[in-house]
Amino acid sequence: MIKTVHRHLKKQVKLSLLVIVLVVAFLAFSLLFNGLFKPSHANYIFTQEVDVRQDPAIKRVIEMTTQEGSVSRVEFPKTNDHAIDEALRDFVKKHQHAFFEVTSKNENRIKQQQPAHHHISFEWYVVDQNVASVVFYEHWNISNVAYHSNIETFLINFNSSTAVNSKHLINFKSMNQVTLKEKITNVITQEGLLLTPNESVQETLDDFLKDPNIIIDRHTIKLLLQDSKLKNNEGTYTAIELPFASVPAIMNPNLLALLPLPIIEKPTNPIPPKPNNPTYTNKIAFTFDDGPNANTKKVLAVLKKYNVKATFFVLGQQVAAYPDVARQIIAEGHDIGNHTYSHKDLVKASPELAKAEIDKTNNIVFETTGQTIKLFRPTYGRYNASVKSLTNLHFVLWNVDPLDWKVRVPKTIANNILTHTKGGSVILMHDIYSTSAEALDMVLGQLIDKGYDIVKVSELLGY
Ligand code: ZN
């Protein structure tokens, strides 16, 4: 009896031990299995911050996230502006999430231990202290399953704390699409960017307009194209560079109003011209504001000496005062553009007054010279969407400002022009000062010798 009980107890202990051993073995096996074969099941995030070379005020946040065997390494900028940071981080996180969604659904890949990688990096372009561009590069690689590469660009404005995706920057409503396509096609041809000559880029341009990526750089607007027909001249994409002055033609006026205009060349950061690159545009344009007056004749004489055509943005009241000079400008083959009637700041003026300032000048130029004006240069380069809506004239700004109205020393003005002019430059001068005429005389010969084609601004911008 005792023996039976004892044996029974022994049997129970053995059974319990077996259960314990089995449980321990199972746990050990699970741990081992997870530890050895699915180490990446543990999700973790690793963050690091580094400086952004182009702008010491900006940090680059690098975040490594591992989830279900998939690795994502993303970068996003950290500025001092909370709203901008959040917008850019949200964008990056949304794309990371989309990647993890795809990989988590793909069980085969996890079973076969195939690596899946996601990568977002960015480049930062400083325009001035308030404006920057950022381009994000995204790349997925889920082995044998999916491959994906993408770029997205944002325009950053610190004044308004906004980061706007460039998809919203192109003005689709107008006829500008045609103009823009022509401009892009011209650059592709001039720079020999087609891999197979004479191939049509129509589809490429349509794709671009559906999903436009733009960077505003200090001097130019860059349109980023991704197409296998084109040479990658910058990173993993093709950059089509247009002079900044042509931006108004293709941008949404509401967003354009956010840009600090004019963009004045900083003497500390000159961009050298590229005269050695035969495919680079060698066209430049001289523009003269605030005239005409008696001094305009000196400028006209210099232009005649070098057989150069230019564009004069006149004030209506000056045309009324110097009608003969206005007629001489046209007779000698130059263009006249509108610069308001009495140099009013149209952003501050009422819409009625602003419209009168523009219309009166169009009328007096037509009555005096027979010329119909096509171009408008806002005073101080200042305008907004409401000013833009007052007229159909093309808004023309500038990207080289030698400060001739302020400096009044011909040699200094000449140096300013020579230092900053490059292909695509629109140079701002004032024909009402004799020092400006003297500076012009100093630079025209040198610029022609350097191989620049000096044209009217309407030709440079394709209006
Ligand atoms: Zn002016």
Short mmCIF file of C-alpha atoms and ligand atoms in Angstrom, two decimals, residues 289-290 315 339 343 377-380 430, ligand 1:
data_model
loop_
_atom_site.label_atom_id
_atom_site.label_comp_id
_atom_site.label_asym_id
_atom_site.label_seq_id
_atom_site.Cartn_x
_atom_site.Cartn_y
_atom_site.Cartn_z
CA ASP A 289 15.00 101.25 -65.08
CA ASP A 290 13.48 104.61 -64.08
CA LEU A 315 8.22 105.42 -65.96
CA HIS A 339 7.87 100.35 -64.61
CA HIS A 343 7.49 104.76 -59.36
CA ARG A 377 9.01 95.36 -63.87
CA PRO A 378 7.49 96.07 -60.46
CA THR A 379 9.14 98.91 -58.54
CA TYR A 380 11.61 97.60 -55.95
CA HIS A 430 19.47 102.67 -64.29
ZN ZN B 1 12.85 101.62 -60.30
#
